[in-house]
mmCIF file of C-alpha atoms in Angstrom:
data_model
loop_
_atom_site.group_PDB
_atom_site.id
_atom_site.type_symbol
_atom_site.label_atom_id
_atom_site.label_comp_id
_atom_site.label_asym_id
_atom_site.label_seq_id
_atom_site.Cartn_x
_atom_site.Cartn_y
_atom_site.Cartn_z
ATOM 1 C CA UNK A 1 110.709 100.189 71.624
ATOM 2 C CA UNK A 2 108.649 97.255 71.763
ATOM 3 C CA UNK A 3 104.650 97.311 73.469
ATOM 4 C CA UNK A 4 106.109 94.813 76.644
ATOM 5 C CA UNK A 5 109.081 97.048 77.135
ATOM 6 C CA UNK A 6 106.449 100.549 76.946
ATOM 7 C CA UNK A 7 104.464 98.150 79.791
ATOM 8 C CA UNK A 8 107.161 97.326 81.364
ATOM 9 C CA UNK A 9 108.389 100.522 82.174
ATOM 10 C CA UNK A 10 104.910 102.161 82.474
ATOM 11 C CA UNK A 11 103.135 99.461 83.769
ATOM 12 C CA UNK A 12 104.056 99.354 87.392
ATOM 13 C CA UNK A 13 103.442 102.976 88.032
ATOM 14 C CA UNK A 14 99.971 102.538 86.465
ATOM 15 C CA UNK A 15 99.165 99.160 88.552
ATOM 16 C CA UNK A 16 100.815 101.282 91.839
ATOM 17 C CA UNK A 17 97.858 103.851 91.025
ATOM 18 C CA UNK A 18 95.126 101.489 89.860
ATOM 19 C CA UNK A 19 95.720 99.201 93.303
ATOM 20 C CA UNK A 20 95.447 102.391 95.567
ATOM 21 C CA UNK A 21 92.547 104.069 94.239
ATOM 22 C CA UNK A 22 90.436 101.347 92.605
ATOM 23 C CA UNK A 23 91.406 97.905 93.864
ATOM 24 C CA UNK A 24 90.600 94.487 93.100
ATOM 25 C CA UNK A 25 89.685 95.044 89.281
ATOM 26 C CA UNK A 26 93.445 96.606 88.939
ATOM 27 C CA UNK A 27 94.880 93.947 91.634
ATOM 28 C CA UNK A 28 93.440 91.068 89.612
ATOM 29 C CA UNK A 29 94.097 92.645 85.991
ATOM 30 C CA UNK A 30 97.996 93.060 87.306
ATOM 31 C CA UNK A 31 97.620 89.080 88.155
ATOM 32 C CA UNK A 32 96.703 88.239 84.222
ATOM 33 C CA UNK A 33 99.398 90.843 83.174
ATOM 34 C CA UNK A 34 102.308 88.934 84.846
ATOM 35 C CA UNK A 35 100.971 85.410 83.986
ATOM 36 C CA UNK A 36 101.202 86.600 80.546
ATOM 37 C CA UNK A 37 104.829 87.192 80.974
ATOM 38 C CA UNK A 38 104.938 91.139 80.613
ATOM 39 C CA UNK A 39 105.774 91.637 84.157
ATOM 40 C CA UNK A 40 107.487 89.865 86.692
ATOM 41 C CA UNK A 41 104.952 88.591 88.936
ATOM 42 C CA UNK A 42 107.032 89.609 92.593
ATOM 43 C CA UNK A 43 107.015 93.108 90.500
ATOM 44 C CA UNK A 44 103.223 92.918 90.460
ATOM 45 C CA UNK A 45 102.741 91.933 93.596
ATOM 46 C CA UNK A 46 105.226 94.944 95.373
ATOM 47 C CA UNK A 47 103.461 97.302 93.155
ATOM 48 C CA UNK A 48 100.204 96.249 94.169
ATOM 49 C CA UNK A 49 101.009 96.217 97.878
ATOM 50 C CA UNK A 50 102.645 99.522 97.895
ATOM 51 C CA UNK A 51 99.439 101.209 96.395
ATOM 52 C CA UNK A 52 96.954 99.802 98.472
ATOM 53 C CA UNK A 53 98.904 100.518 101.676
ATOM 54 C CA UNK A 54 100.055 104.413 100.116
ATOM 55 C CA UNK A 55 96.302 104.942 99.437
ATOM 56 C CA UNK A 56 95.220 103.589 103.151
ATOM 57 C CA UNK A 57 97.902 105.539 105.250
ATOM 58 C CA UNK A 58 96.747 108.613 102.686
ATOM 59 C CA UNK A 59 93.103 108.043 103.921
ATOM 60 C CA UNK A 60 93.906 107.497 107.529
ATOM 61 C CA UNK A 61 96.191 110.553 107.767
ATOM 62 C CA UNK A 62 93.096 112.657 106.363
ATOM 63 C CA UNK A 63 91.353 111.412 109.505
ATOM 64 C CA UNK A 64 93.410 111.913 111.653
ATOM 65 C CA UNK A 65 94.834 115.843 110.676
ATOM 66 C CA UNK A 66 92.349 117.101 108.342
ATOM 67 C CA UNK A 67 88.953 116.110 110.047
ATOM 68 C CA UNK A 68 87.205 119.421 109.277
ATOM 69 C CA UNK A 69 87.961 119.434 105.425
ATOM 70 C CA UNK A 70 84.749 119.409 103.346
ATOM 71 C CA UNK A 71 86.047 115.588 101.931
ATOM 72 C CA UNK A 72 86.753 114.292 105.068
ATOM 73 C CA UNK A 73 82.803 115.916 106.462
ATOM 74 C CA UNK A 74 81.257 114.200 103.178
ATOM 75 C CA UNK A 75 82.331 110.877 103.634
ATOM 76 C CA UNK A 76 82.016 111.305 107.557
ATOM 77 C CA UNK A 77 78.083 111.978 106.532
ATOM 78 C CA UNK A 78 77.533 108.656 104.843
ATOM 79 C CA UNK A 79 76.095 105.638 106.328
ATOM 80 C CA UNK A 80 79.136 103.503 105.789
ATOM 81 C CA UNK A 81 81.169 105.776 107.907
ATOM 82 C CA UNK A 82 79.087 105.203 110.889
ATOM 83 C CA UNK A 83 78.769 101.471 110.445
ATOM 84 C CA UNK A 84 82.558 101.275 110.110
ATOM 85 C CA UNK A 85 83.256 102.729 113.537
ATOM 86 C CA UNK A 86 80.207 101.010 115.080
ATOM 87 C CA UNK A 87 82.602 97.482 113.574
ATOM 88 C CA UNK A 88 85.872 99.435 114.591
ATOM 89 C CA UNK A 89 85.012 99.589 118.187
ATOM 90 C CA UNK A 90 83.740 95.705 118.413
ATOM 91 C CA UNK A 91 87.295 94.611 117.049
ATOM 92 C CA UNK A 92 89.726 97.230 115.991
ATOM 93 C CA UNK A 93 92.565 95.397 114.972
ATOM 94 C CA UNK A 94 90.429 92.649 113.184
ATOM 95 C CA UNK A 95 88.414 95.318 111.433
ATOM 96 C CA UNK A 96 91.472 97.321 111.000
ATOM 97 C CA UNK A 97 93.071 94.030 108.901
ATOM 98 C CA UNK A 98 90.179 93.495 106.749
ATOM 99 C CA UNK A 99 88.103 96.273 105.713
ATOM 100 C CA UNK A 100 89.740 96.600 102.672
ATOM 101 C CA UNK A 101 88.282 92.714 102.083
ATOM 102 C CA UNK A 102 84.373 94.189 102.091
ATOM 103 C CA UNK A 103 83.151 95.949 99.186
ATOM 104 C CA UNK A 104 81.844 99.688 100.434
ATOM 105 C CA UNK A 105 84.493 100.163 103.493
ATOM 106 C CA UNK A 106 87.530 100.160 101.214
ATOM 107 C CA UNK A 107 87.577 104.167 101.119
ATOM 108 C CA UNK A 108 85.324 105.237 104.058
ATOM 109 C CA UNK A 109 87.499 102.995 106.250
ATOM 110 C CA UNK A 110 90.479 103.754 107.077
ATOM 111 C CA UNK A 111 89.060 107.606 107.080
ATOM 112 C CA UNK A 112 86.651 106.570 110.392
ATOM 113 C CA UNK A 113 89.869 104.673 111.364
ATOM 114 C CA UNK A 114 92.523 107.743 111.786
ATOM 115 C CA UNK A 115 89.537 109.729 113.387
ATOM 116 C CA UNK A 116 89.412 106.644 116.249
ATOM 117 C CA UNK A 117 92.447 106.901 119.353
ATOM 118 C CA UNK A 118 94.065 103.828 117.692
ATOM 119 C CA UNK A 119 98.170 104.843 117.004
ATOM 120 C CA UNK A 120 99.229 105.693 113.853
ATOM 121 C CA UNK A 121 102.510 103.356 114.422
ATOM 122 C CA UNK A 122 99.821 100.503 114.766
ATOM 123 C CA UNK A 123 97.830 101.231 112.497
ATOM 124 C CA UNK A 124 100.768 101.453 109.823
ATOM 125 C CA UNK A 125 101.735 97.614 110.707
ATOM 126 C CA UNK A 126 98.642 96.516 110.208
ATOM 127 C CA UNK A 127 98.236 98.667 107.014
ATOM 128 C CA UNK A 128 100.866 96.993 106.104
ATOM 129 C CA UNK A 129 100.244 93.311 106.808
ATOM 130 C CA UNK A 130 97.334 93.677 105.287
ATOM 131 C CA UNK A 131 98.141 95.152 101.807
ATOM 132 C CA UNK A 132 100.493 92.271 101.737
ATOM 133 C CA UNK A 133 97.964 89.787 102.417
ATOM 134 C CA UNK A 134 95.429 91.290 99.964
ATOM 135 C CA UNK A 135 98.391 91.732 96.720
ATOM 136 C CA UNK A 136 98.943 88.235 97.508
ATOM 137 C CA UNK A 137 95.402 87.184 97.133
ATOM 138 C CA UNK A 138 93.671 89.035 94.387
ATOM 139 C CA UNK A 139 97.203 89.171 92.205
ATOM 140 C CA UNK A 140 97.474 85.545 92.710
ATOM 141 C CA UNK A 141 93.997 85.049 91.921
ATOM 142 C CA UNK A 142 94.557 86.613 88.482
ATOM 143 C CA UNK A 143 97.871 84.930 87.992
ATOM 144 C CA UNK A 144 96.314 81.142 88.540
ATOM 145 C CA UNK A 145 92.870 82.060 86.612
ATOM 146 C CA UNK A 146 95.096 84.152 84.040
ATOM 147 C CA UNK A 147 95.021 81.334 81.391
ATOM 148 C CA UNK A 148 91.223 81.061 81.442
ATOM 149 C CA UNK A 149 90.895 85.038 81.390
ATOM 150 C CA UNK A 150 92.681 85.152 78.555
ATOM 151 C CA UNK A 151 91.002 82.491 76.790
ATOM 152 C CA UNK A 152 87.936 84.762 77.918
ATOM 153 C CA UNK A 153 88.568 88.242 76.615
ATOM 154 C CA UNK A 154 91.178 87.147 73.829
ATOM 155 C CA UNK A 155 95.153 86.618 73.997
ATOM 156 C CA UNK A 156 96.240 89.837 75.679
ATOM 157 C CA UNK A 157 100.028 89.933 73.748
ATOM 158 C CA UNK A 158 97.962 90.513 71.068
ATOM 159 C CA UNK A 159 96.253 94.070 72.285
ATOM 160 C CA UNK A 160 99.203 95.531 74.987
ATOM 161 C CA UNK A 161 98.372 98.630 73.047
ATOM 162 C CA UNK A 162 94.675 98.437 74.321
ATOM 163 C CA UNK A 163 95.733 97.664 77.448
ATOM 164 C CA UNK A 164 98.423 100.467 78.015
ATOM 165 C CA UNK A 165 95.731 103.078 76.564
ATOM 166 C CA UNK A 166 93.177 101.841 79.194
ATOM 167 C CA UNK A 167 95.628 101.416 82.230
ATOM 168 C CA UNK A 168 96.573 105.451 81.279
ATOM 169 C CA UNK A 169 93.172 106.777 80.947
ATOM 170 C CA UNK A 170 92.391 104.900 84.244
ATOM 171 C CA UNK A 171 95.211 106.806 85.744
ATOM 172 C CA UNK A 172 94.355 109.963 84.278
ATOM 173 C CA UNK A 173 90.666 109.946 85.479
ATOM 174 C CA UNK A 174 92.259 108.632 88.581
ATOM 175 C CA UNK A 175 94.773 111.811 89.056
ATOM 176 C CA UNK A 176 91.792 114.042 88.474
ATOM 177 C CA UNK A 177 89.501 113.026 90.784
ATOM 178 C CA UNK A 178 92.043 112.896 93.449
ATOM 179 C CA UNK A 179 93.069 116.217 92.206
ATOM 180 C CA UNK A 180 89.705 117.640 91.936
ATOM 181 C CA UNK A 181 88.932 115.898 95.612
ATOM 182 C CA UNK A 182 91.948 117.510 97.101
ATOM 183 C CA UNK A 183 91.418 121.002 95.767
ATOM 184 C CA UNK A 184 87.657 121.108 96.931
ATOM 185 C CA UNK A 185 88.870 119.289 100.279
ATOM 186 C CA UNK A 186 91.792 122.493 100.653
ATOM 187 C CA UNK A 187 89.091 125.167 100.782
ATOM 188 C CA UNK A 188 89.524 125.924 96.583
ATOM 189 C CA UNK A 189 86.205 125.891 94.162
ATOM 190 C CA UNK A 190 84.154 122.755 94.150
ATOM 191 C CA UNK A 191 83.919 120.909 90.840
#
């Protein structure tokens, strides 16, 4: 089994994960990965869209049904929580659209959003026109620039094996955390 087929198969699971949960840097890398020909680009893009909108509708659902869970309390007590329903209630469906566009609200976000009176049904097409909008900009982005990235950090068919070990072990701290975040949220030991 060759390293592009190993990506291949375990790349877009990896890229579904990264997009969700960590965002642009994943978004963009997935860009340089397709322009160097180890996945389809329309691949990329789906996979990217699909995280970032599974991730949001994950947030907003903790929101909106599990409001008195110590994770949902936590991020309810920072500042960015506040300041994202204070730009909620000036423009809901704009702010709904792009928070995921401004660093700091990408998390806290659609959490303040499911606690708000806005419908899940609308929030979900919105969700969803906007993951679209942002795979197509930040995978693009690393798509057009990946020629110059590579030149940058070296030809990347040369270290797929670097790059599979780091996409996994971003995964795998990934999985934890949410694991770890989950259990603490359901009431078990904190970390």
């Amino acid at each position: 089994m060759t390293i592009e087929s190993l990506v291949a198969q375990f790349g877009l699971p990896a890229i579904f994960l990264g997009a969700g949960f960590e965002g642009e840097t994943v978004a963009i890398l997935a860009g340089v990965i397709a322009h160097a020909g180890t996945l389809k680009l329309w691949q990329v893009m789906l996979a990217v869209g699909l995280g970032s909108f599974a991730a949001d509708q994950i947030f907003f659902s903790c929101g909106r049904f599990f409001r008195e869970t110590r994770f949902v309390r936590r991020v309810s007590a920072k500042p960015f929580f506040a300041r994202a329903l204070a730009e909620f209630e000036k423009r809901p469906v704009l702010f709904t659209f792009g928070f995921r566009f401004v660093y700091g609200f990408r998390t806290v976000s659609p959490i303040a959003i499911g606690t708000t009176r806005l419908p899940a049904l609308r929030f979900l097409a919105i969700n969803a026109a906007a993951a679209t909008v942002w795979a197509l900009v930040f995978v693009s982005a690393g798509y057009w620039f990946g020629h110059g990235i590579e030149t940058i950090f070296g030809h990347l068919k040369t270290h797929h094996r670097l790059l599979v070990g780091v996409a996994v072990a971003l995964v795998a701290v990934c999985a934890l955390a949410v694991w770890t975040r989950l259990r603490w949220a359901s009431g078990g030991s904190p970390p």
